[in-house]
Amino acid sequence: MRRECWSAAALALLALAYLLAARRYPLDTLATPGPGIVPLVAGVALLGVAISLFVKTGRVGAPAVSFGPPTSRAGLADPATTHETGVAPIRPTDPTPQRVRRSPIVLAVALVLYAALLPRLGFIASSFALVVIASRLMGASGWWRPAALAAGVAAIGYLLFARWLGVPLP
Amino acid sequence: MSELFVALTPANLLACFVGTVLGTIVGVLPGLGPAGAMALVLPLTIKLGPTAGLIMLAGIYYGAMYGGSTTSILINVPGEAASVVTTIDGYRLARKGRAGAALAVAAIASFVAGTFSVVALQLAAPMVARAALAFGPAEYFAFALLGLVLLANLTGGSRAKSLAMVLVGVMLSTVGMDPLGGTVRFTFDLAGAQAGLSFVAVTTGLFGVAEVLASMAEPVPAGAVPHVKFRELYPSREELRRSVPPMLRGTVLGFLVGLVPGPSATIASFVSYGVEKKVGKHRAELGTGAIEGVAGPEAANNAAAGGGMIPLLSLGLPFTPSTAVLLSGMMLMSVTPGPFLLRDHPSVFWGVIGSFYVGNVMLLLLNLPLVGVFARVATIPPRYLMPGVLVLCAVAAYSDNNNIFDVWVMVVAGIAGWAMRALDFGPAPLVLGLVLGPVLERSLLQALTIARGEISGLWASGPAAVMLAAAVVAFVAPGVAALVRRTATHRT
């Protein structure tokens, strides 16, 4: 519930910041509409939706109104579905909870560094490093396999895109 | 119409083959969906030229629908959301030793529905395109608005959250030059943002990078893939007989649902399953491993993929992330979809439609004998697959404008998309808001200018009035329904 309130507040903040930045674009008249009209409408509408989300989640125990099918993501079958049919799902391998929590954050930081270093180190070196880090974070053991994978990905990427397709990679 | 045979040139056949194989693999793999995969290969398809490039992209789009069923049936892991419902009876059938029959029926249902939807697309798209020639800015505005409201209603999960994401998408679409006056907005003096946020960068971030980040926190399916021999792929006469009615119902339902904005393939499969539970002759067996539970939904999701092409090809308006990527591919290849596509680029229009026929045959021939190979792809550990996806995402984003700024956009979109998933905000409404935002803005401003500032000009024509009224009803109805339900519960 708290998380929902925070996300509603973040959306409201985004809408306010956007509206603030949109102030510099003229609205003009309805007959000759200016570039500020749609940003104003979109910003106010998002603010309204964010407030309604905040109010809705503020009501203790208020369920989220759902229309349409369950939002099942591709991946392991919906537990409710497998429960309903009585079919035992294939046992997933148990991940280490702490590592699972941490590794996406580390990979996100690696991606930021990748974007920062791409123009300086170039495509091959930075992609090599990203693949090694990503495959290690995803559970690859040792250094040889990640390094071989990274070399393959960087080489194929370079040959396919820079050489064959002529993309001027950094 | 003779341009249909354009699809049979060697280059286009090869593009179709590569597209359908890639699509099947994407359908099999949990995580990466068709929209993300299509965005990844965009740079490659541009090199191929408009017809072959779009044939390859379309092949990925409908190939994913075929592939998704394979792992649903064999290992209870749906490769993509549209195949979730197939796990219910498909996996149960596999456990009963009828995996081969279920796979064959899924492939045949996909083929029948895919072919039907192409015939319907071939007949309907030119008609809709001709009708759309009479569409002015007010009609386009009303249609795009109706599409976005329906999308927010049907995406699943919280409607307010979907609506918020649509609006964030529209807001992001205002970055860069305004579509009429050319005023540069919200760029904060960043040179890379002048032309607007790259759609490819946002899509690869939201559907590629975010998926990789999210997949790290998910358990990896482990377990042996059952080996299915080729001779086991024959359904019995009884199974085939029972499959025909749900297959036909699923096909028609799926095609109609495909015309509606939203995750139509997924919705179509659920609707088909629901219909079979109500009207099917063997409805009591559904959920225990009935062949109808595979035939109906598999036909429905494939037919929906075809139906979704009509608004794109005839109006230039995509209502699913995959067709939005297709639109982006067309724009990059200087092909503008919409009413004039048939007149200006007949070989592209008919070539892509012709490739659907060829692609469906290819998929049927590929999927039956190679089903075991594709199923094994799903068990490749992500640590060997996902790092490569990250690099592909970066290259796809960069090569859109040969600009590092777009790589930054991809990284930010990826991290934001990962956070959004954790908070139950779907990326699809955002992407469609981003694509339809400029259409909405341009048509609204043009309609107002034409009507000399009179707001009533937006609903002066019959079609525009009907579509706007439908948008208002679609916006208000769920709230009213919830209110009525609440009042009824209070009374009881």
XYZ file of C-alpha atoms in Angstrom:
662
model
C 0.000 0.000 0.000
C 2.825 2.344 0.899
C 4.582 1.546 -2.359
C 1.421 2.446 -4.278
C 1.201 5.809 -2.497
C 4.827 6.532 -3.328
C 4.347 5.696 -6.994
C 1.229 7.924 -7.146
C 3.214 10.735 -5.499
C 6.076 10.247 -7.982
C 3.624 10.504 -10.882
C 2.127 13.686 -9.418
C 5.622 15.134 -9.040
C 6.434 14.227 -12.638
C 3.219 15.908 -13.813
C 4.012 19.068 -11.816
C 7.595 19.266 -13.098
C 6.328 18.760 -16.657
C 3.666 21.458 -16.259
C 6.293 23.810 -14.837
C 8.572 23.224 -17.818
C 5.589 23.566 -20.207
C 4.825 27.104 -18.977
C 7.284 28.589 -21.449
C 5.368 27.286 -24.494
C 2.546 29.584 -25.643
C -1.057 28.402 -25.668
C -2.202 31.100 -28.156
C -5.888 30.853 -29.116
C -8.057 27.852 -29.954
C -8.272 29.056 -33.573
C -4.474 29.207 -33.811
C -3.444 26.717 -31.123
C 0.106 27.005 -29.830
C 2.663 24.334 -28.873
C 1.698 24.567 -25.185
C -1.871 23.225 -25.456
C -1.271 19.465 -25.569
C 1.459 19.534 -22.872
C -0.944 21.466 -20.612
C -3.800 18.998 -21.178
C -1.534 15.932 -20.781
C 0.141 17.315 -17.626
C -3.149 18.250 -15.942
C -4.672 14.870 -16.881
C -1.685 12.976 -15.409
C -1.915 15.071 -12.247
C -5.606 14.146 -11.996
C -4.905 10.437 -12.515
C -2.058 10.543 -9.966
C -4.343 12.166 -7.381
C -7.065 9.584 -8.031
C -4.468 6.794 -7.643
C -3.286 8.359 -4.388
C -6.842 8.639 -3.041
C -7.695 5.093 -4.141
C -4.619 3.529 -2.555
C -5.137 5.686 0.530
C -8.384 3.847 1.218
C -7.267 0.917 3.307
C -8.000 -2.391 1.645
C -9.358 -0.807 -1.512
C -8.705 -3.322 -4.244
C -7.282 -2.170 -7.565
C -10.091 -2.223 -10.123
C -9.148 -4.678 -12.821
C -10.648 -4.886 -16.282
C -9.565 -7.473 -18.805
C -7.517 -10.605 -18.430
C -4.993 -11.185 -15.661
C -1.696 -9.507 -16.412
C 0.213 -12.723 -16.724
C 3.729 -12.095 -17.791
C 5.381 -14.603 -20.008
C 7.483 -16.907 -17.939
C 6.505 -19.499 -15.417
C 2.848 -20.372 -15.675
C 0.467 -18.500 -13.430
C 0.430 -20.336 -10.083
C -3.327 -19.776 -9.847
C -3.773 -21.523 -13.160
C -1.645 -24.496 -12.262
C -3.368 -24.696 -8.888
C -6.739 -24.677 -10.583
C -5.852 -27.561 -12.865
C -4.049 -29.506 -10.199
C -1.073 -29.904 -12.513
C 2.204 -29.733 -10.677
C 4.383 -27.043 -12.234
C 8.002 -27.746 -13.010
C 10.011 -26.901 -9.921
C 12.002 -23.746 -10.404
C 15.530 -23.730 -9.126
C 15.646 -21.700 -5.924
C 17.580 -18.476 -6.385
C 19.575 -16.950 -3.524
C 17.253 -14.219 -2.221
C 19.887 -11.637 -1.288
C 21.793 -12.032 -4.531
C 18.563 -11.884 -6.523
C 17.672 -8.589 -4.841
C 21.068 -7.049 -5.397
C 22.107 -8.207 -8.856
C 19.582 -6.216 -10.966
C 20.722 -3.038 -9.182
C 24.387 -3.850 -9.883
C 23.517 -4.560 -13.533
C 21.603 -1.265 -13.748
C 24.722 0.557 -12.495
C 26.823 -1.384 -15.041
C 24.473 -0.230 -17.809
C 24.854 3.419 -16.758
C 28.644 2.988 -16.814
C 28.356 1.284 -20.205
C 26.526 4.288 -21.688
C 29.107 6.643 -20.131
C 32.129 4.664 -21.300
C 30.883 3.691 -24.760
C 32.170 6.865 -26.481
C 35.501 6.701 -24.591
C 36.398 2.985 -24.689
C 34.575 2.148 -27.911
C 32.015 -0.552 -28.702
C 34.226 -3.646 -28.464
C 35.871 -2.978 -25.098
C 32.773 -1.650 -23.347
C 30.506 -4.405 -24.720
C 33.061 -7.039 -23.674
C 33.044 -5.668 -20.124
C 29.228 -5.428 -20.002
C 28.725 -9.035 -21.132
C 31.311 -10.368 -18.640
C 29.660 -8.465 -15.763
C 26.111 -9.377 -16.846
C 26.790 -13.093 -17.269
C 28.646 -13.232 -13.917
C 25.721 -11.448 -12.234
C 23.328 -13.943 -13.814
C 25.180 -16.832 -12.253
C 27.913 -17.850 -14.716
C 30.791 -19.436 -12.830
C 34.495 -18.765 -13.397
C 35.931 -16.211 -15.798
C 36.721 -18.214 -18.925
C 33.147 -18.859 -20.051
C 31.953 -15.265 -19.496
C 35.102 -13.976 -21.242
C 34.608 -16.308 -24.224
C 30.923 -15.337 -24.443
C 31.808 -11.640 -24.214
C 34.473 -11.951 -26.912
C 31.971 -13.735 -29.170
C 29.198 -11.170 -28.607
C 31.549 -8.195 -29.133
C 33.106 -9.714 -32.268
C 29.799 -10.772 -33.844
C 28.228 -7.402 -32.940
C 31.137 -5.538 -34.535
C 31.238 -7.669 -37.704
C 27.466 -7.670 -38.174
C 26.708 -4.030 -37.408
C 29.895 -2.060 -38.078
C 31.215 -4.060 -41.021
C 28.153 -5.494 -42.744
C 25.496 -2.910 -41.929
C 27.886 0.042 -41.866
C 26.709 1.412 -38.506
C 29.426 3.874 -37.343
C 29.759 2.297 -33.890
C 31.833 4.320 -31.402
C -3.281 -7.877 -56.318
C -0.641 -9.535 -58.539
C 1.871 -7.911 -56.207
C 1.027 -10.705 -53.744
C 3.595 -12.790 -55.628
C 6.310 -10.301 -54.626
C 6.489 -12.416 -51.461
C 7.784 -15.338 -53.543
C 11.042 -13.709 -54.715
C 14.087 -15.494 -53.217
C 15.100 -12.487 -51.086
C 11.601 -12.101 -49.640
C 11.237 -15.844 -49.050
C 14.525 -15.801 -47.148
C 13.422 -12.745 -45.125
C 10.159 -14.515 -44.311
C 12.004 -17.687 -43.282
C 14.458 -15.832 -41.026
C 11.612 -13.764 -39.532
C 9.419 -16.764 -38.752
C 12.311 -18.768 -37.251
C 13.342 -15.780 -35.108
C 9.703 -15.268 -34.149
C 9.326 -18.904 -33.107
C 12.473 -18.674 -30.971
C 11.228 -15.433 -29.387
C 7.854 -17.065 -28.760
C 9.561 -20.002 -27.097
C 11.832 -17.908 -24.882
C 10.227 -16.533 -21.736
C 11.106 -12.890 -21.201
C 11.888 -11.356 -24.559
C 8.603 -10.749 -26.408
C 7.898 -10.042 -30.074
C 7.933 -6.220 -29.677
C 11.396 -6.219 -28.060
C 12.785 -8.677 -30.601
C 11.398 -6.680 -33.521
C 12.991 -3.508 -32.159
C 16.315 -5.357 -31.826
C 16.436 -6.388 -35.471
C 15.265 -3.019 -36.840
C 18.784 -1.979 -37.961
C 19.113 -5.257 -39.832
C 15.771 -4.940 -41.580
C 16.516 -1.413 -42.781
C 19.447 -2.848 -44.728
C 17.063 -5.295 -46.436
C 14.813 -2.602 -47.895
C 11.126 -1.932 -47.204
C 9.449 -5.088 -48.549
C 11.923 -7.718 -47.304
C 12.525 -5.767 -44.070
C 8.846 -5.520 -43.210
C 8.271 -9.160 -44.200
C 10.971 -10.157 -41.697
C 9.481 -7.964 -38.946
C 5.978 -9.312 -39.603
C 7.375 -12.875 -39.547
C 8.710 -12.288 -36.023
C 5.325 -10.862 -35.005
C 3.190 -13.855 -35.981
C 5.951 -16.465 -35.579
C 6.009 -15.634 -31.855
C 2.364 -16.677 -31.613
C 3.288 -20.135 -32.956
C 6.350 -20.569 -30.748
C 4.596 -19.538 -27.566
C 2.436 -22.656 -27.532
C 5.331 -25.144 -27.764
C 6.756 -24.545 -24.310
C 3.290 -23.994 -22.823
C 2.406 -27.552 -23.771
C 5.729 -29.283 -23.169
C 7.080 -27.670 -20.011
C 4.244 -25.503 -18.663
C 6.220 -22.343 -19.458
C 4.375 -19.940 -21.758
C 6.905 -18.160 -23.979
C 4.669 -15.117 -24.180
C 1.483 -13.852 -22.533
C -0.836 -14.928 -25.369
C 0.028 -18.576 -24.675
C -0.609 -18.539 -20.919
C -4.074 -20.024 -21.306
C -2.707 -22.875 -23.458
C -0.787 -24.198 -20.446
C -4.046 -25.141 -18.693
C -5.066 -27.976 -20.989
C -1.940 -28.236 -23.151
C 0.400 -29.227 -20.311
C -2.222 -31.559 -18.884
C -2.477 -33.252 -22.282
C 1.314 -33.623 -22.349
C 1.178 -35.281 -18.938
C -1.378 -37.708 -20.338
C 1.071 -38.643 -23.102
C -0.730 -36.607 -25.767
C 1.938 -33.880 -26.140
C 2.373 -34.688 -29.836
C -1.332 -34.389 -30.536
C -1.579 -31.114 -28.578
C 1.389 -29.633 -30.461
C -0.018 -30.701 -33.806
C -3.460 -29.272 -33.002
C -1.841 -26.009 -31.777
C 0.112 -25.741 -35.034
C -2.902 -26.598 -37.202
C -5.138 -24.163 -35.274
C -2.497 -21.442 -35.651
C -2.265 -22.184 -39.372
C -6.029 -22.191 -39.961
C -6.542 -18.987 -37.949
C -3.481 -17.295 -39.427
C -4.634 -18.055 -42.971
C -8.221 -16.975 -42.280
C -7.067 -13.696 -40.772
C -4.865 -12.983 -43.804
C -7.796 -13.546 -46.156
C -9.930 -11.224 -44.008
C -7.054 -8.720 -43.803
C -6.620 -8.855 -47.575
C -10.299 -8.083 -48.096
C -10.852 -5.637 -45.247
C -7.660 -3.540 -45.214
C -8.168 -1.950 -48.668
C -11.837 -1.249 -47.832
C -10.949 0.393 -44.515
C -8.169 2.316 -46.258
C -10.611 3.618 -48.880
C -13.081 4.631 -46.167
C -10.248 6.283 -44.243
C -9.500 8.533 -47.223
C -12.534 10.524 -46.110
C -11.062 10.860 -42.593
C -10.047 14.376 -41.639
C -8.084 15.537 -38.568
C -11.208 15.423 -36.337
C -11.872 11.765 -37.217
C -8.220 10.801 -36.685
C -8.215 12.573 -33.317
C -11.426 10.805 -32.248
C -10.148 7.408 -33.404
C -6.750 7.742 -31.712
C -8.424 8.968 -28.497
C -10.910 6.071 -28.563
C -8.013 3.678 -29.134
C -6.054 4.991 -26.149
C -9.086 4.926 -23.810
C -9.951 1.349 -24.845
C -6.307 0.427 -24.447
C -6.267 1.721 -20.872
C -9.455 -0.258 -20.150
C -8.284 -3.530 -21.643
C -4.613 -3.711 -20.725
C -5.422 -5.577 -17.529
C -4.493 -4.582 -13.995
C -5.407 -1.126 -12.735
C -7.109 1.129 -15.275
C -5.785 4.270 -13.594
C -2.231 2.946 -13.876
C -2.677 2.168 -17.575
C -4.142 5.616 -18.134
C -1.195 7.178 -16.283
C 1.221 5.293 -18.530
C -0.645 6.385 -21.679
C -0.319 10.002 -20.486
C 3.379 9.610 -19.657
C 3.815 8.236 -23.201
C 2.001 11.239 -24.680
C 4.157 13.556 -22.541
C 7.341 11.876 -23.754
C 6.103 12.275 -27.331
C 6.095 16.060 -26.866
C 9.889 16.089 -26.452
C 11.489 17.588 -29.565
C 9.925 19.583 -32.342
C 6.188 20.273 -32.139
C 4.407 18.656 -35.096
C 2.874 21.833 -36.533
C 4.815 24.966 -35.660
C 8.291 23.456 -35.279
C 8.865 24.831 -31.763
C 11.508 22.778 -29.955
C 10.129 21.602 -26.593
C 11.455 19.902 -23.446
C 14.956 19.249 -24.839
C 16.810 21.081 -22.015
C 19.481 22.034 -24.563
C 20.385 18.410 -25.263
C 21.255 18.184 -28.952
C 20.230 14.509 -29.170
C 16.694 15.298 -28.017
C 15.968 17.825 -30.787
C 14.391 15.204 -33.047
C 12.404 13.742 -30.147
C 12.969 10.616 -28.088
C 13.886 7.669 -30.270
C 11.024 5.180 -30.307
C 13.491 2.334 -30.902
C 15.549 3.387 -27.867
C 12.476 3.577 -25.620
C 11.131 0.223 -26.876
C 14.438 -1.648 -26.581
C 14.762 -0.201 -23.072
C 11.239 -1.040 -21.919
C 10.920 -4.437 -23.595
C 14.572 -5.541 -23.787
C 16.686 -4.123 -20.951
C 13.796 -4.106 -18.450
C 13.042 -7.754 -19.274
C 16.673 -8.702 -18.691
C 16.703 -6.889 -15.333
C 13.366 -8.439 -14.327
C 14.442 -11.929 -15.429
C 17.355 -11.796 -12.964
C 14.906 -11.882 -10.096
C 12.907 -14.753 -11.568
C 13.613 -18.436 -11.111
C 14.868 -20.343 -14.128
C 12.683 -23.227 -15.251
C 14.569 -26.433 -14.748
C 13.539 -29.837 -15.905
C 13.783 -32.165 -18.802
C 11.962 -31.374 -22.037
C 9.851 -34.362 -23.024
C 11.062 -35.869 -26.277
C 8.326 -35.930 -28.898
C 8.878 -38.214 -31.864
C 7.678 -37.153 -35.290
C 5.325 -40.131 -35.623
C 3.646 -39.143 -32.332
C 2.516 -35.861 -33.839
C -0.677 -37.284 -35.277
C -3.814 -36.361 -33.401
C -6.433 -39.104 -33.361
C -9.503 -38.743 -35.557
C -11.564 -38.027 -32.434
C -9.141 -35.290 -31.304
C -9.211 -33.680 -34.742
C -13.006 -33.831 -34.895
C -13.285 -32.204 -31.472
C -10.782 -29.488 -32.414
C -12.656 -28.154 -35.438
C -15.524 -26.202 -33.765
C -13.330 -24.446 -31.126
C -10.761 -23.710 -33.839
C -13.380 -21.991 -36.011
C -14.948 -20.135 -33.070
C -11.501 -19.053 -31.868
C -10.560 -17.834 -35.343
C -13.580 -15.550 -35.768
C -13.477 -14.328 -32.158
C -9.728 -13.726 -32.302
C -9.939 -11.726 -35.502
C -12.662 -9.479 -34.097
C -10.804 -8.984 -30.798
C -7.671 -8.212 -32.840
C -9.355 -5.104 -34.210
C -9.702 -3.689 -30.677
C -6.776 -1.816 -29.133
C -4.924 -3.515 -26.314
C -3.080 -6.795 -25.829
C -5.544 -8.357 -28.242
C -3.788 -11.711 -28.734
C -3.777 -12.383 -24.987
C -7.359 -11.198 -24.528
C -8.481 -13.247 -27.550
C -7.016 -16.443 -26.087
C -8.775 -15.858 -22.742
C -12.076 -14.973 -24.459
C -11.882 -18.112 -26.608
C -11.228 -20.292 -23.552
C -14.158 -18.649 -21.765
C -16.437 -19.255 -24.748
C -15.394 -22.929 -24.915
C -16.209 -23.250 -21.208
C -19.700 -21.929 -21.935
C -20.669 -23.465 -25.272
C -18.206 -26.317 -25.940
C -19.653 -29.808 -26.274
C -16.996 -31.209 -23.923
C -16.824 -28.155 -21.635
C -16.805 -30.309 -18.492
C -13.424 -31.720 -19.525
C -11.780 -28.298 -19.914
C -9.067 -27.900 -17.325
C -8.356 -31.604 -17.208
C -6.546 -31.857 -20.528
C -9.137 -31.264 -23.252
C -7.967 -30.683 -26.794
C -10.524 -27.851 -27.135
C -8.506 -25.853 -24.582
C -5.578 -25.835 -27.015
C -7.405 -25.521 -30.347
C -9.588 -22.514 -29.415
C -7.055 -20.196 -27.719
C -4.264 -21.005 -30.179
C -6.526 -20.160 -33.111
C -7.683 -17.004 -31.335
C -4.247 -15.556 -30.596
C -3.069 -16.066 -34.175
C -6.217 -14.599 -35.688
C -5.872 -11.587 -33.368
C -2.336 -10.972 -34.640
C -3.788 -10.690 -38.164
C -6.687 -8.496 -37.050
C -4.262 -6.093 -35.360
C -2.661 -5.390 -38.736
C -5.809 -3.750 -40.143
C -5.678 -0.463 -38.171
C -1.931 -0.278 -38.854
C -1.980 -0.925 -42.594
C -5.167 0.963 -43.446
C -5.131 3.834 -40.940
C -1.492 4.007 -39.888
C -2.540 3.629 -36.246
C -0.919 0.819 -34.244
C -2.699 -0.393 -31.123
C -0.232 -3.023 -29.879
C 3.476 -2.612 -29.078
C 4.409 -5.044 -31.867
C 2.479 -3.164 -34.535
C 3.946 0.073 -33.126
C 7.440 -1.307 -33.831
C 6.251 -2.284 -37.303
C 5.056 1.299 -37.797
C 8.415 2.590 -36.620
C 10.150 0.240 -39.090
C 7.946 1.531 -41.911
C 8.726 5.148 -41.049
C 12.471 4.396 -40.946
C 12.145 2.881 -44.418
C 10.242 5.968 -45.652
C 7.011 4.017 -46.061
C 4.049 5.812 -44.487
C 1.327 3.379 -43.462
C -2.263 4.504 -43.733
C -4.831 5.078 -46.441
C -2.185 5.984 -49.026
C 0.016 2.931 -48.453
C -1.877 0.867 -51.025
C -1.615 3.636 -53.633
C 1.973 4.704 -52.985
C 3.619 1.379 -52.123
C 1.449 -1.431 -53.528
C 4.351 -3.889 -53.623
C 5.067 -3.321 -49.917
C 1.377 -3.647 -48.980
C 0.666 -6.805 -50.990
C 4.169 -8.215 -50.463
C 3.716 -8.146 -46.688
C 0.211 -9.650 -46.960
C 1.463 -12.321 -49.389
C 4.277 -13.172 -46.982
C 1.661 -13.992 -44.324
C 0.397 -16.875 -46.484
C 3.943 -18.102 -47.122
C 4.943 -17.563 -43.489
C 2.009 -19.576 -42.170
C 2.939 -22.546 -44.379
C 6.606 -22.201 -43.347
C 5.651 -22.122 -39.679
C 3.498 -25.228 -40.007
C 6.284 -27.108 -41.802
C 8.931 -25.837 -39.361
C 7.052 -26.247 -36.128
C 5.930 -29.831 -36.474
C 9.268 -31.552 -37.189
C 11.433 -29.153 -35.169
C 9.243 -28.876 -32.112
C 11.788 -30.615 -29.875
C 14.595 -28.278 -30.978
C 12.533 -25.162 -30.279
C 11.446 -26.489 -26.889
C 15.072 -27.017 -25.924
C 15.837 -23.346 -26.723
C 13.653 -22.424 -23.738
C 16.009 -24.230 -21.395
C 19.156 -22.308 -22.452
C 20.285 -20.573 -19.240
C 19.632 -16.796 -19.337
C 23.267 -16.131 -18.344
C 24.315 -17.137 -21.872
C 21.497 -15.382 -23.689
C 20.582 -12.207 -21.852
C 24.012 -10.458 -21.854
C 23.952 -10.632 -25.655
C 20.428 -9.180 -25.646
C 21.755 -6.175 -23.684
C 24.436 -5.455 -26.291
C 21.906 -5.909 -29.117
C 19.593 -3.418 -27.371
C 22.404 -0.864 -27.176
C 23.324 -1.302 -30.851
C 19.666 -1.094 -31.951
C 19.161 2.105 -29.927
C 22.434 3.659 -31.128
C 21.926 2.868 -34.790
C 18.520 4.580 -34.918
C 20.259 7.975 -35.203
C 23.932 6.960 -34.698
C 23.738 8.846 -31.450
C 24.977 8.082 -27.905
C 22.041 10.073 -26.507
C 19.729 7.271 -27.659
C 21.792 4.719 -25.694
C 21.207 6.873 -22.608
C 17.485 6.951 -23.407
C 17.539 3.138 -23.677
C 19.327 2.728 -20.333
C 16.970 5.124 -18.543
C 13.911 3.498 -20.184
C 15.236 0.063 -19.191
C 15.744 0.960 -15.540
C 12.410 2.840 -15.438
C 10.683 -0.115 -17.112
C 12.099 -2.494 -14.532
C 10.818 -0.257 -11.706
C 7.470 0.073 -13.482
C 7.077 -3.714 -13.643
C 7.846 -3.972 -9.933
C 5.061 -1.433 -9.250
C 2.601 -3.093 -11.686
C 2.748 -0.383 -14.337
C 2.690 -1.970 -17.804
C 5.055 -0.677 -20.507
C 2.631 -1.262 -23.425
C 0.337 1.750 -22.742
C 3.404 4.018 -22.441
C 4.807 2.895 -25.792
C 1.457 3.372 -27.507
C 1.024 6.792 -25.909
C 4.459 7.676 -27.281
C 3.517 6.522 -30.794
C 0.005 7.931 -30.876
C 0.894 11.183 -29.062
C 2.020 13.052 -32.204
C -1.051 11.766 -34.131
C -3.304 13.037 -31.331
C -1.566 16.404 -31.113
C -1.365 17.036 -34.850
C -4.963 16.035 -35.523
C -6.310 17.992 -32.531
C -4.515 21.205 -33.482
C -5.429 20.855 -37.172
C -9.092 20.127 -36.344
C -9.252 23.186 -34.079
C -7.656 25.386 -36.742
C -10.087 24.128 -39.419
C -13.041 24.775 -37.079
C -11.702 28.292 -36.368
C -11.355 27.528 -32.690
C -14.825 26.053 -32.214
C -14.467 23.003 -29.942
C -17.682 21.605 -31.462
C -15.702 21.153 -34.688
C -14.208 18.046 -33.072
C -17.565 16.263 -33.239
C -19.158 18.017 -36.215
C -18.964 14.966 -38.496
C -20.936 11.764 -37.885
C -17.993 9.320 -37.581
C -16.074 11.679 -35.272
C -19.138 12.182 -33.056
C -19.748 8.410 -32.802
C -16.097 7.684 -31.960
C -15.875 10.491 -29.385
C -19.152 9.331 -27.783
C -17.743 5.775 -27.671
C -14.539 7.125 -26.071
C -16.587 8.955 -23.391
C -18.685 5.831 -22.712
C -15.540 3.664 -22.551
C -13.970 6.165 -20.132
C -16.982 6.503 -17.846
C -18.477 2.977 -17.990
C -15.982 1.115 -15.765
C -16.322 3.773 -13.037
C -20.118 3.661 -13.211
C -20.061 -0.153 -13.154
C -17.836 -0.117 -10.053
C -20.159 2.412 -8.375
C -23.224 0.279 -9.143
C -21.448 -2.807 -7.797
C -20.460 -0.967 -4.620
C -23.995 0.310 -4.066
C -25.383 -3.182 -4.618
C -22.944 -4.670 -2.085
C -23.843 -1.969 0.439
C -27.540 -2.787 0.071
C -26.973 -6.486 0.603
